[in-house]
Amino acid sequence: MTEPAPRHTQRVRVTASRRGAAAARRRPMATALVEQTEVGELYLGGLLRAQLRLALAIVGSGAAILLGLPLLFALVPETRELRLGWVPVPWLLLGVLIYPAVVAAAIFYTRRSERTERRFADVVGGTSER
């Protein structure tokens, strides 16, 4: 017969983890962007797609309005005869009120684009100026 293995009666108290173990090294996202790694390219591609979506939404909205008003005037002839005082409404809409709309769209685009860039800078670890 074989003897059972001897039992250790002495206890060991563990007070800290091993100090020789190396901690996992994390690379900052800004480094991944500068070195053009796959992760950096992924984040940069996301930023570019977000800005492209915003630009296409602004251009699409402007095109829909600019092409929709003449279409409305062509399909509903009564709208061509509307007047506000002595000024025809089509002239007022297409000749005067379109400029404040373009300025408002530009302001909206700039603010949304800057917000997207600030979020991107926060994700990659950069500092935002605002």
C-alpha positions as semicolon CSV with decimal commas, in nm:
position;residue;x (nm);y (nm);z (nm)
1;M;0,000;0,000;0,000
2;T;0,110;0,355;-0,061
3;E;0,127;0,619;0,206
4;P;-0,095;0,928;0,178
5;A;0,082;1,247;0,088
6;P;0,198;1,446;0,391
7;R;-0,025;1,738;0,488
8;H;0,119;2,081;0,529
9;T;0,005;2,226;0,855
10;Q;0,168;2,563;0,813
11;R;-0,048;2,841;0,671
12;V;0,074;3,112;0,438
13;R;-0,064;3,463;0,453
14;V;-0,080;3,652;0,121
15;T;-0,063;4,026;0,174
16;A;0,009;4,164;-0,173
17;S;0,019;4,051;-0,531
18;R;0,341;3,961;-0,701
19;R;0,549;4,267;-0,764
20;G;0,750;4,118;-1,042
21;A;0,451;4,084;-1,273
22;A;0,448;4,341;-1,548
23;A;0,129;4,542;-1,590
24;A;-0,033;4,534;-1,930
25;R;0,093;4,827;-2,132
26;R;-0,175;5,043;-2,286
27;R;-0,100;5,269;-2,575
28;P;-0,267;5,608;-2,585
29;M;-0,513;5,650;-2,869
30;A;-0,325;5,957;-2,992
31;T;-0,022;5,733;-3,049
32;A;-0,238;5,491;-3,248
33;L;-0,350;5,781;-3,467
34;V;0,000;5,916;-3,523
35;E;0,144;5,574;-3,599
36;Q;-0,153;5,499;-3,828
37;T;-0,239;5,166;-3,669
38;E;-0,557;4,977;-3,752
39;V;-0,729;5,108;-3,441
40;G;-0,629;5,465;-3,522
41;E;-0,755;5,426;-3,877
42;L;-1,084;5,292;-3,740
43;Y;-1,136;5,593;-3,514
44;L;-1,033;5,838;-3,786
45;G;-1,266;5,669;-4,032
46;G;-1,550;5,709;-3,782
47;L;-1,478;6,080;-3,749
48;L;-1,471;6,124;-4,127
49;R;-1,797;5,932;-4,169
50;A;-1,969;6,145;-3,904
51;Q;-1,855;6,465;-4,072
52;L;-1,958;6,334;-4,415
53;R;-2,306;6,244;-4,285
54;L;-2,344;6,593;-4,140
55;A;-2,230;6,760;-4,464
56;L;-2,461;6,545;-4,677
57;A;-2,755;6,622;-4,447
58;I;-2,694;6,998;-4,476
59;V;-2,644;6,986;-4,855
60;G;-2,944;6,757;-4,899
61;S;-3,168;6,983;-4,693
62;G;-3,057;7,290;-4,885
63;A;-3,105;7,116;-5,220
64;A;-3,451;6,994;-5,119
65;I;-3,558;7,346;-5,025
66;L;-3,402;7,515;-5,330
67;L;-3,547;7,259;-5,570
68;G;-3,873;7,218;-5,382
69;L;-3,980;7,583;-5,395
70;P;-3,967;7,615;-5,776
71;L;-4,139;7,278;-5,801
72;L;-4,413;7,405;-5,569
73;F;-4,451;7,720;-5,779
74;A;-4,474;7,510;-6,097
75;L;-4,723;7,255;-5,961
76;V;-4,945;7,503;-5,775
77;P;-4,978;7,810;-5,999
78;E;-5,169;8,006;-5,733
79;T;-4,853;8,031;-5,524
80;R;-4,686;8,230;-5,804
81;E;-4,948;8,503;-5,769
82;L;-4,920;8,547;-5,391
83;R;-4,794;8,886;-5,282
84;L;-4,675;9,026;-4,953
85;G;-4,745;9,394;-4,994
86;W;-4,613;9,480;-5,339
87;V;-4,346;9,203;-5,342
88;P;-4,430;8,863;-5,497
89;V;-4,379;8,580;-5,245
90;P;-4,160;8,370;-5,482
91;W;-3,918;8,661;-5,515
92;L;-3,920;8,711;-5,142
93;L;-3,851;8,344;-5,071
94;L;-3,589;8,280;-5,340
95;G;-3,429;8,624;-5,353
96;V;-3,425;8,744;-4,993
97;L;-3,510;8,483;-4,730
98;I;-3,277;8,218;-4,870
99;Y;-2,967;8,404;-4,745
100;P;-3,054;8,393;-4,374
101;A;-3,138;8,024;-4,421
102;V;-2,793;7,959;-4,573
103;V;-2,623;8,148;-4,288
104;A;-2,826;7,949;-4,031
105;A;-2,728;7,622;-4,202
106;A;-2,362;7,726;-4,198
107;I;-2,376;7,810;-3,826
108;F;-2,553;7,479;-3,753
109;Y;-2,293;7,286;-3,955
110;T;-2,000;7,460;-3,785
111;R;-2,132;7,397;-3,433
112;R;-2,216;7,032;-3,497
113;S;-1,882;6,972;-3,667
114;E;-1,690;7,128;-3,378
115;R;-1,890;6,921;-3,128
116;T;-1,806;6,605;-3,322
117;E;-1,437;6,698;-3,323
118;R;-1,442;6,773;-2,947
119;R;-1,598;6,432;-2,879
120;F;-1,334;6,269;-3,097
121;A;-1,058;6,455;-2,911
122;D;-1,205;6,339;-2,578
123;V;-1,213;5,979;-2,697
124;V;-0,852;5,978;-2,816
125;G;-0,733;6,149;-2,501
126;G;-0,666;6,495;-2,640
127;T;-0,771;6,814;-2,470
128;S;-1,055;7,024;-2,600
129;E;-1,020;7,399;-2,603
130;R;-1,376;7,475;-2,497
